[in-house]
Short mmCIF file of C-alpha atoms in Angstrom, two decimals:
data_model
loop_
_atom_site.label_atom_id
_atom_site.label_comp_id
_atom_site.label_asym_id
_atom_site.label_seq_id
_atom_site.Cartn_x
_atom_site.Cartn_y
_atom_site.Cartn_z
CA UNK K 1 -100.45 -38.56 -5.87
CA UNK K 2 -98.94 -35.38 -6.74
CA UNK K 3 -100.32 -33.24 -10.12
CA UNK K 4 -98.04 -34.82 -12.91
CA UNK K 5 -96.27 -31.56 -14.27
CA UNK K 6 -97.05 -30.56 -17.90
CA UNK K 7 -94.99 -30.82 -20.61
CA UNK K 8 -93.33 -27.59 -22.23
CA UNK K 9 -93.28 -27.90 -25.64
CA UNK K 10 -93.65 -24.99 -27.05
CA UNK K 11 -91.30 -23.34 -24.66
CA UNK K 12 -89.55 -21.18 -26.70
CA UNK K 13 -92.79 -19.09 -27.34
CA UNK K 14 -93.34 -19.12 -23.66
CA UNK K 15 -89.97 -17.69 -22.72
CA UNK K 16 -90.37 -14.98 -25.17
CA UNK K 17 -93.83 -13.89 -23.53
CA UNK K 18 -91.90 -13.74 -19.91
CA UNK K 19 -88.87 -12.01 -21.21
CA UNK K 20 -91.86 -9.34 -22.84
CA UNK K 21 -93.20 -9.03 -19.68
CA UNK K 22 -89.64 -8.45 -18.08
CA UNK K 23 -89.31 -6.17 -20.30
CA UNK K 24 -92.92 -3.95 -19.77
CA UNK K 25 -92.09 -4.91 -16.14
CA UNK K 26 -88.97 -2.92 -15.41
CA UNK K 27 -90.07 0.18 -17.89
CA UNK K 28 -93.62 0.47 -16.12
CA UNK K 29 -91.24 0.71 -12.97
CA UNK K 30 -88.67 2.64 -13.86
CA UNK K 31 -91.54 5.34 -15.15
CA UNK K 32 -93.61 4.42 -12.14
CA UNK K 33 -90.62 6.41 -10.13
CA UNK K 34 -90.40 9.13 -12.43
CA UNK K 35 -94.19 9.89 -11.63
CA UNK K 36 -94.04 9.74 -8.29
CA UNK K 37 -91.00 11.97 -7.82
CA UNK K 38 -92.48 14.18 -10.58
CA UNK K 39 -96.00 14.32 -9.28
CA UNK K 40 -94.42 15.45 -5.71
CA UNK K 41 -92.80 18.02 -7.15
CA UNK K 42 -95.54 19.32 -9.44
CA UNK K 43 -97.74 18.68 -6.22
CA UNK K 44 -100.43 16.64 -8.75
CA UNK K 45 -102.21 13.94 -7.13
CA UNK K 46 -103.25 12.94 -10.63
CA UNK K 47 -99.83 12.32 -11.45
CA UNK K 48 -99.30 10.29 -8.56
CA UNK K 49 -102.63 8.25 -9.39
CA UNK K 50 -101.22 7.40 -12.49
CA UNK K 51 -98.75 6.77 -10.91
CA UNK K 52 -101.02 4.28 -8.66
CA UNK K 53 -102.21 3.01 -12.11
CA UNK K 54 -98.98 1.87 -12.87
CA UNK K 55 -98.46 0.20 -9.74
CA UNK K 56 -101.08 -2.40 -10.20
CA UNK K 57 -99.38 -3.06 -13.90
CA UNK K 58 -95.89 -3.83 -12.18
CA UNK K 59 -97.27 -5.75 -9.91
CA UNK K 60 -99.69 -7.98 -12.41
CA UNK K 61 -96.26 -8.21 -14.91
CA UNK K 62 -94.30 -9.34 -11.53
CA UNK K 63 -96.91 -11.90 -10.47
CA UNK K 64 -97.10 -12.92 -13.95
CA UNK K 65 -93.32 -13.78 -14.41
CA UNK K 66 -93.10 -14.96 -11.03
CA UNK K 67 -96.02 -17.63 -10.98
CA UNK K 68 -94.48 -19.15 -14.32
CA UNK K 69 -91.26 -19.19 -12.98
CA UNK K 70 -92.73 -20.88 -9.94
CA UNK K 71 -95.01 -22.90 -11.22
CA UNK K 72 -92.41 -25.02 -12.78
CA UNK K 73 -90.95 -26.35 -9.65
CA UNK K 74 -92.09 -29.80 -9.50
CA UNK K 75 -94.30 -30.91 -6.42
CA UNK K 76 -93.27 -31.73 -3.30
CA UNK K 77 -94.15 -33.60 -0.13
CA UNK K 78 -95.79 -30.63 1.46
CA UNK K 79 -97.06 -29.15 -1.70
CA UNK K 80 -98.70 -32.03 -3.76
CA UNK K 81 -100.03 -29.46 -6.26
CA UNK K 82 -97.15 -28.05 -6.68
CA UNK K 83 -96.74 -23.74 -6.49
CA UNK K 84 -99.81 -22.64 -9.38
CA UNK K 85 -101.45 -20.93 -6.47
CA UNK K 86 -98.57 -18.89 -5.85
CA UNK K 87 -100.05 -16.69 -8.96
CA UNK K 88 -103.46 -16.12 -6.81
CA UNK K 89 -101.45 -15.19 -3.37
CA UNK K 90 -99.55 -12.49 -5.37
CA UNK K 91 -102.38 -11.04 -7.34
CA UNK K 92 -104.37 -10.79 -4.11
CA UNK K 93 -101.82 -8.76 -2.42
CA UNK K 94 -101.28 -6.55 -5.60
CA UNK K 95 -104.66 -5.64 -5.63
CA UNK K 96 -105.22 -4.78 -2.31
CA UNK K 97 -101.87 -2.77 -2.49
CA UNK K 98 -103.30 -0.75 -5.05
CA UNK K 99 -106.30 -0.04 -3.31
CA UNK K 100 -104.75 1.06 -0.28
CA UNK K 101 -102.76 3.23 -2.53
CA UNK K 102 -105.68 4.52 -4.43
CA UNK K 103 -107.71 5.13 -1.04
CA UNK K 104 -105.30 7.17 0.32
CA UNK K 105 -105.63 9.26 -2.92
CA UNK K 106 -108.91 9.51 -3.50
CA UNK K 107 -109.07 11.00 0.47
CA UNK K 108 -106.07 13.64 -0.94
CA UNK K 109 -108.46 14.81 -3.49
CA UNK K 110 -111.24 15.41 -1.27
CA UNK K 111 -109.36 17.72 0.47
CA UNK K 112 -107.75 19.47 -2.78
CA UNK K 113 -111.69 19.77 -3.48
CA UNK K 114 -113.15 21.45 -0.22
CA UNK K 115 -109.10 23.05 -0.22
CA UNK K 116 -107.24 23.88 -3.63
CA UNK K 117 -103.58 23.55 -3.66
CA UNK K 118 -101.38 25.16 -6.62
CA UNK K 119 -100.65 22.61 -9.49
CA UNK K 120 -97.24 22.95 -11.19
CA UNK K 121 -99.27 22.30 -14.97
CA UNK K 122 -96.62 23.08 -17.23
CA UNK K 123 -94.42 19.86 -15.68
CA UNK K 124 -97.79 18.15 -15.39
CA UNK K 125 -98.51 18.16 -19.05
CA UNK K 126 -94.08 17.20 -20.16
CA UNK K 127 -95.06 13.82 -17.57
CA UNK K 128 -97.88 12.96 -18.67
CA UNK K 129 -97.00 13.44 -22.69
CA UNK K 130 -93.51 11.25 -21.33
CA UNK K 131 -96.20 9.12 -20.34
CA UNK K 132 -97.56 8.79 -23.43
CA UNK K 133 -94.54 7.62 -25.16
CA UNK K 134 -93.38 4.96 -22.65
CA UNK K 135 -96.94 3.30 -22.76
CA UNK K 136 -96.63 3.14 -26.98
CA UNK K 137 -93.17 1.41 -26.64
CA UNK K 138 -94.62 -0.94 -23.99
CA UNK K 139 -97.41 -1.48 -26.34
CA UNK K 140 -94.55 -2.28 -29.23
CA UNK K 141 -92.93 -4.66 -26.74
CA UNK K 142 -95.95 -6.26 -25.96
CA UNK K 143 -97.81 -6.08 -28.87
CA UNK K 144 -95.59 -8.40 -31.23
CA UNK K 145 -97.23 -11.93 -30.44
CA UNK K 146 -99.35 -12.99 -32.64
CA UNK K 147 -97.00 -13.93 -35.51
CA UNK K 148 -96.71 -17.20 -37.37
CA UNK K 149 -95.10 -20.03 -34.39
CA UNK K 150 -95.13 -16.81 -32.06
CA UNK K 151 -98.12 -18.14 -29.66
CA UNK K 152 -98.57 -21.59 -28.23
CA UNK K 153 -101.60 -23.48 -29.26
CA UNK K 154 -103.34 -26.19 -27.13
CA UNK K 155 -104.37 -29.08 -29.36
CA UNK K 156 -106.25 -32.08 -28.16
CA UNK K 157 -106.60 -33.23 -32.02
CA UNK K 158 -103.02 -33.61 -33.16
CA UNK K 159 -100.99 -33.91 -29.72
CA UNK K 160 -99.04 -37.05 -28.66
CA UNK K 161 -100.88 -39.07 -25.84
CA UNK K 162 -100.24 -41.71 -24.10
CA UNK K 163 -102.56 -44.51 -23.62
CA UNK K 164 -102.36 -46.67 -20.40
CA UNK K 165 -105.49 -48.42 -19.32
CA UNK K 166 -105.90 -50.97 -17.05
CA UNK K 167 -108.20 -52.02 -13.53
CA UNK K 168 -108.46 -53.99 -10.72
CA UNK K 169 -111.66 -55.97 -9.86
CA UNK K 170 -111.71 -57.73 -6.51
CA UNK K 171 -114.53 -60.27 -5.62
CA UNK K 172 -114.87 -59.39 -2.31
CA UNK K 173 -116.34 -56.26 -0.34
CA UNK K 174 -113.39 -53.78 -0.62
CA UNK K 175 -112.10 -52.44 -3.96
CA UNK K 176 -109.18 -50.75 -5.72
CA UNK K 177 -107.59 -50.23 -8.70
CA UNK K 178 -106.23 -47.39 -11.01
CA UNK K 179 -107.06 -47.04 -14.45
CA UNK K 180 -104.98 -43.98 -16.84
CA UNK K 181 -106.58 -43.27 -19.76
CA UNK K 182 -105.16 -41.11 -22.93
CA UNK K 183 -106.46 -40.45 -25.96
CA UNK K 184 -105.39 -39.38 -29.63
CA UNK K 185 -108.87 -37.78 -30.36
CA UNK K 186 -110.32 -35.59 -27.49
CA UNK K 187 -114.06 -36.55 -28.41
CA UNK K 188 -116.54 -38.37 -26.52
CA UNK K 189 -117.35 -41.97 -27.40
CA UNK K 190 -120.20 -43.87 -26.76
CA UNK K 191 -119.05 -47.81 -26.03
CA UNK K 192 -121.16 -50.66 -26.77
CA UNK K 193 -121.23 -53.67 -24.55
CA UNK K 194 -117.83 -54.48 -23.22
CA UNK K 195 -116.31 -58.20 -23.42
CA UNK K 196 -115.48 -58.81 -19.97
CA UNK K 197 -118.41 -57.61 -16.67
CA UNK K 198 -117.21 -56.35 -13.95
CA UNK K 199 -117.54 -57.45 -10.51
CA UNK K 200 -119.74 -56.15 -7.71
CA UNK K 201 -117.48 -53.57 -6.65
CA UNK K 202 -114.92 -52.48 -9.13
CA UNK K 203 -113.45 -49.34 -8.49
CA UNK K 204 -111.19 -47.16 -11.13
CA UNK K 205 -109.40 -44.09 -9.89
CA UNK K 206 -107.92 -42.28 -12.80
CA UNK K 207 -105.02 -39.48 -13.07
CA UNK K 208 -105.30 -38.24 -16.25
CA UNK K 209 -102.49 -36.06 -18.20
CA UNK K 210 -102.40 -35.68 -21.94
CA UNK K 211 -99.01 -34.54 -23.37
CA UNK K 212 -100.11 -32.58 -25.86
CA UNK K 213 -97.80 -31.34 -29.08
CA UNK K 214 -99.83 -28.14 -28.58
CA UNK K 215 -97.62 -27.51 -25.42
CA UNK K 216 -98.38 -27.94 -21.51
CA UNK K 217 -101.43 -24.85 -20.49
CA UNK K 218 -104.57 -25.87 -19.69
CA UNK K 219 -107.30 -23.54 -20.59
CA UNK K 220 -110.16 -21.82 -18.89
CA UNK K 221 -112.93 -22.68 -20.90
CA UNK K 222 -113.83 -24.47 -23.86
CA UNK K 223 -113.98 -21.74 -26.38
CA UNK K 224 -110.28 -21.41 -25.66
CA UNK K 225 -109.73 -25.05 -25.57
CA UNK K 226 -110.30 -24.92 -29.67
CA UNK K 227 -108.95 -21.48 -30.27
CA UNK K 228 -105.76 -22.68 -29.22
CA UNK K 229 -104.85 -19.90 -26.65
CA UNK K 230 -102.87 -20.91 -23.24
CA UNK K 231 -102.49 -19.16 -19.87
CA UNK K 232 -99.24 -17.54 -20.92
CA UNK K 233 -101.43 -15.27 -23.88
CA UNK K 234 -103.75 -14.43 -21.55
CA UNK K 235 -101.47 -13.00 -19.37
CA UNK K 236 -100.00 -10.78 -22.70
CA UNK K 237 -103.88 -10.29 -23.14
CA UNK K 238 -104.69 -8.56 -20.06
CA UNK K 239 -100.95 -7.01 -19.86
CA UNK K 240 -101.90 -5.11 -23.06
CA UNK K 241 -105.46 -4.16 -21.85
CA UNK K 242 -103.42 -2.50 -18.68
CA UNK K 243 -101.22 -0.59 -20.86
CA UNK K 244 -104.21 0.97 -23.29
CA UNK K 245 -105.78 1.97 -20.17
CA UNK K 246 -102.80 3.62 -18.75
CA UNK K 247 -102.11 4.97 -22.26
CA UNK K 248 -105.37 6.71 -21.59
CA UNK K 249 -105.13 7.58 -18.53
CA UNK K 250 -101.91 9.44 -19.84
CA UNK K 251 -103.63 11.65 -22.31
CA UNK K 252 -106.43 12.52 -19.84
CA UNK K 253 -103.24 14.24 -17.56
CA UNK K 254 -101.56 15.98 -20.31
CA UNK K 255 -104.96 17.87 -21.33
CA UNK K 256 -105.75 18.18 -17.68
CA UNK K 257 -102.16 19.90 -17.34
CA UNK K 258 -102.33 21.64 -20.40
CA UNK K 259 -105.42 23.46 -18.84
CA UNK K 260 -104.21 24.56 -15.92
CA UNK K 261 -100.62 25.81 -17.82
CA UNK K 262 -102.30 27.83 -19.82
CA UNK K 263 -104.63 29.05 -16.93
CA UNK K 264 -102.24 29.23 -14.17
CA UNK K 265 -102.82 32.51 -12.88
CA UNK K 266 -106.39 31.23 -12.20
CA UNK K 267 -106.70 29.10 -9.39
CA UNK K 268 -109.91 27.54 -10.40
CA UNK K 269 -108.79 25.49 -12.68
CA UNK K 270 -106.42 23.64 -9.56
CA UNK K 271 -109.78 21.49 -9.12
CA UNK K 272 -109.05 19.78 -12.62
CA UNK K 273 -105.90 18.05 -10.62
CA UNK K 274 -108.27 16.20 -7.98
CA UNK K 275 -111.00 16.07 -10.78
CA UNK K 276 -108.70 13.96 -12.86
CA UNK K 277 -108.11 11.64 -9.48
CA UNK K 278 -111.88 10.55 -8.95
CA UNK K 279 -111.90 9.59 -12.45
CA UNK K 280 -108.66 7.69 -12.75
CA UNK K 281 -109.01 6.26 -9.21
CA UNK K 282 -112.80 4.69 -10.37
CA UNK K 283 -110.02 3.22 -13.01
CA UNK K 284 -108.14 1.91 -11.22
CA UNK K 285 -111.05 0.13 -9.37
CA UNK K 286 -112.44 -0.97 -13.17
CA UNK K 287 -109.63 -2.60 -14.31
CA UNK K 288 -108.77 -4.92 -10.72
CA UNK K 289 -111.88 -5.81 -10.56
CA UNK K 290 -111.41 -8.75 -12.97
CA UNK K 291 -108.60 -9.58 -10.64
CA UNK K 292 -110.69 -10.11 -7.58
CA UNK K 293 -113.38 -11.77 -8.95
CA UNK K 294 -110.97 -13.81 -10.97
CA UNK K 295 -109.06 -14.74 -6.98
CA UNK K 296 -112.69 -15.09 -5.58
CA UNK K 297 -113.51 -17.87 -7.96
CA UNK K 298 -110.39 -19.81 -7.26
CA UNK K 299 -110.92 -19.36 -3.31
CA UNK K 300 -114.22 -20.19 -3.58
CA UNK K 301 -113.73 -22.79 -5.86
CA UNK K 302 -116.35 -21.84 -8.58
CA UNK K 303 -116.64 -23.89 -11.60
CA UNK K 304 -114.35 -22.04 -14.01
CA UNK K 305 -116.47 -19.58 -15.83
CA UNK K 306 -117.53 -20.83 -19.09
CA UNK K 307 -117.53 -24.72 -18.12
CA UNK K 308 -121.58 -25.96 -16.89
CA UNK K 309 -121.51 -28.50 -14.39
CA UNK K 310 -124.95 -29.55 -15.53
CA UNK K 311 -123.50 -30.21 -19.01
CA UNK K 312 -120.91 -31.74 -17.66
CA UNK K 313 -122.56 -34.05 -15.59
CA UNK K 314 -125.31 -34.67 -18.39
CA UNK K 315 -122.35 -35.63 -21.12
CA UNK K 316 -120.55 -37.95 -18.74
CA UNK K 317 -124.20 -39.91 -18.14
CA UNK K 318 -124.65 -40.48 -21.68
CA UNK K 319 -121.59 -42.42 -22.07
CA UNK K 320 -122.54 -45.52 -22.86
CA UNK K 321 -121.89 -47.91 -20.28
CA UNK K 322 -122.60 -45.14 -17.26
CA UNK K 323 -125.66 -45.33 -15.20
CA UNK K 324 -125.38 -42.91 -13.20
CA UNK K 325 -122.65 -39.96 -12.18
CA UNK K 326 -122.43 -38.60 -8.38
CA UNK K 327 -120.24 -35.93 -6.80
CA UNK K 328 -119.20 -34.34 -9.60
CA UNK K 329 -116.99 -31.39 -8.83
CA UNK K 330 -115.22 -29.20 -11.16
CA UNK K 331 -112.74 -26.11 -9.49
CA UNK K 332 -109.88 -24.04 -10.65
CA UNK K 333 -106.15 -24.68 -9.55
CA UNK K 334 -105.38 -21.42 -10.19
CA UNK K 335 -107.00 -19.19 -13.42
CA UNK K 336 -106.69 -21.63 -16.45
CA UNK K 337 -105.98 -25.32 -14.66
CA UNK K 338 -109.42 -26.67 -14.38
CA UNK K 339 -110.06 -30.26 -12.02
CA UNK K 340 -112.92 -32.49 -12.32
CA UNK K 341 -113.39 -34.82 -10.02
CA UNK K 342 -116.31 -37.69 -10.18
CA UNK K 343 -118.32 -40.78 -9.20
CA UNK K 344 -119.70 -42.99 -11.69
CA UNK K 345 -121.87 -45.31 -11.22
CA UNK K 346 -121.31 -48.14 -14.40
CA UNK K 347 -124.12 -50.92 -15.30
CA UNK K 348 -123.35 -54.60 -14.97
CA UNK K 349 -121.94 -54.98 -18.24
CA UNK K 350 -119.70 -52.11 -18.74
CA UNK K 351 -115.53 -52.51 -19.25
CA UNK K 352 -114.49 -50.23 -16.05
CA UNK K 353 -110.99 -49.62 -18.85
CA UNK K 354 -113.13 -48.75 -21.85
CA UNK K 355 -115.53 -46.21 -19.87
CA UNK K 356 -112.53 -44.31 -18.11
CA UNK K 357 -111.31 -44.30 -21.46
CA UNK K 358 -113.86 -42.49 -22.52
CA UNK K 359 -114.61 -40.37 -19.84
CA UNK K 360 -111.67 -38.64 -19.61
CA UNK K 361 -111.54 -37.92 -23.40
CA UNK K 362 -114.56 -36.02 -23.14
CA UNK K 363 -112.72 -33.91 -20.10
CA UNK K 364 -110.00 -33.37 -21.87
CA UNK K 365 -111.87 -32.39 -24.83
CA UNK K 366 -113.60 -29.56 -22.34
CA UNK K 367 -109.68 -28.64 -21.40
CA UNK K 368 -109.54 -30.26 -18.03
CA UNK K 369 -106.14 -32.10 -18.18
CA UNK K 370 -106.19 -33.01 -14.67
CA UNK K 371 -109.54 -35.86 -14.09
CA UNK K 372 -109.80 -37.80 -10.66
CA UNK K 373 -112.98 -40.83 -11.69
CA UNK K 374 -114.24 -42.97 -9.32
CA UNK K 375 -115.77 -46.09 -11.16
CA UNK K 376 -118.54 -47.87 -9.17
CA UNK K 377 -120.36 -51.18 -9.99
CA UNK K 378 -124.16 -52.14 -9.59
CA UNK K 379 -124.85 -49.09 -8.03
CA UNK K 380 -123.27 -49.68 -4.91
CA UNK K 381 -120.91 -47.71 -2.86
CA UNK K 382 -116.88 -48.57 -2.72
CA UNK K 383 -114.66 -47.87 -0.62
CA UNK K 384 -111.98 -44.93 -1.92
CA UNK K 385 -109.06 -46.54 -3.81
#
């Protein structure tokens, strides 16, 4: 069954993040060209690593914009979970873009080292003061989000839910049924003794989606589960990091050209040019390296850093009515959709409806929307529903 798409509710805020990120998108670019053409013709491979700098911003904003605006095609035949990944496929090729790039420069600089070349400083220093000034109106652009109704929140206390719970129990050796379970309060519940026992192999295979009024992104981990912050602000987030450090990275050209303007006739001071390289290259490096790791987890399908599986698996066994929980997996979609998915093993008396209920309350009180639970009876297998 394909992911059920999210709602959108607070999709107003969430346009006015992408058309930010439009925005930083096409200045970073438009300057990105500027420093290029300018660091050929001032012949500063700093420049041009700023330059470099920039190019892994453009590309983050693009992949940003581009995986919401993706991610919002519904799923197809082909593509049951729909086009989130899309996001991951696009980072990955950023990154390793820019570190082709930054290779490339880092082997210039070596040879500016062992061989100086003449730096035009005086343009050096106007681009990288120009510089300056397009990364503090990129940081106005982006940094006007945090106002009253201006960021969506993701509540599991006050959203609307839906409730539909129901199962299948079959006397004889096979078993299906699907149970959907929704909740007003995203806390775990311990059940007493359900009414009705279940039979010898009852089997509940819950999809779980919770349309929250908090609006449709899941959330990494569970500290941003209550602090009400969704995918779309953590894009901003790490947009705005970029932009300090290439704000930064700015200032560190202009004194770097300011030196050698004001020694020019000494061609000593040429090795500040490459200098300036190693350092912005290394970064570069710094500030992908969240990136990677953050593409390696997804790949690898890591449990989403700041979620325990051993918690996990030790909260679901304490619901009362569970005897025992099996195969418990928990992976990424993409950065910020967490999936769970579980056997549990109920005792004899247990309401398959009631303990799916309550099971999937506690995930969604973790921020997994998205819970796949596979009830089994007397401790025996069943076959998959």
């Amino acid at each position: 069954m394909p992911v059920p798409d999210r709602a959108t509710a607070c999709s107003a805020p969430r346009l006015q993040i992408q058309q930010k990120l439009i925005a930083a998108l096409c200045l970073a670019f438009v300057f990105m060209i500027v420093e290029v053409v300018g660091g050929l013709m001032a012949h500063s491979l700093a420049i041009i690593t700023d330059a470099a700098h920039l190019l892994s911003d453009v590309s983050g904003f693009a992949v940003a914009v581009l995986a919401a605006v993706w991610a919002k095609r519904k799923s197809q035949e082909h593509f049951s979970y729909g086009y989130h990944r899309v996001e991951v496929l696009g980072a990955l090729a950023s990154v390793m873009t820019v570190w082709l790039v930054t290779g490339l420069l880092l082997f210039e600089a070596i040879q500016r080292i062992i061989t100086p070349e003449p730096v035009n400083g005086k343009l050096m220093f106007i681009i990288a003061v120009v510089g300056v000034g397009v990364n503090v109106v990129m940081l106005a652009i982006l940094g006007h989000n945090h106002g009253p109704g201006s960021s969506c929140s993701h509540s599991h206390g006050n959203g609307h839910s839906h409730d539909h719970g129901h199962s299948h129990s079959h006397d004889h050796g096979g078993c299906s049924g699907h149970g959907h379970g929704g909740s007003k309060a995203a806390t775990k519940r311990q059940l007493g003794p359900a009414g009705a026992p279940a039979s010898h192999h009852a089997c509940a295979h819950d999809h779980d989606h919770h349309h929250g009024g908090g609006g449709g992104g899941s959330v990494l981990a569970p500290a941003a589960a209550s602090g009400g912050h969704d995918h779309s602000n953590m894009n901003m987030r790490g947009a705005i990091i970029h932009v300090i450090g290439d704000f930064v990275q700015s200032i560190g050209v202009a004194v770097a050209g300011a030196l050698i303007w004001l020694h020019q006739d000494d061609p000593r001071w040429y090795i500040a040019d490459p200098i300036c390289t190693f350092m912005f290259a290394g970064l570069v490096l710094w500030t992908t390296r969240a990136i990677l790791r953050d593409i390696g987890d997804v790949l690898m399908e890591r449990v989403p850093r700041g979620l325990c599986i051993k918690t996990i698996h030790d909260d679901l066994s304490r619901v009362r009515g569970v005897e025992s929980v099996s195969d418990l997996h928990v992976w990424s979609l993409t950065p910020g959709i967490p999936l769970l998915c579980a056997h549990v093993n109920l005792s004899s008396e247990a309401d398959p409806t009631e303990v799916l209920h309550a099971l999937t309350s506690h995930c969604r009180s973790l921020g997994i929307e998205h819970s796949t639970i596979q009830l089994m009876s007397c401790g025996m297998e069943c076959e998959v529903c």
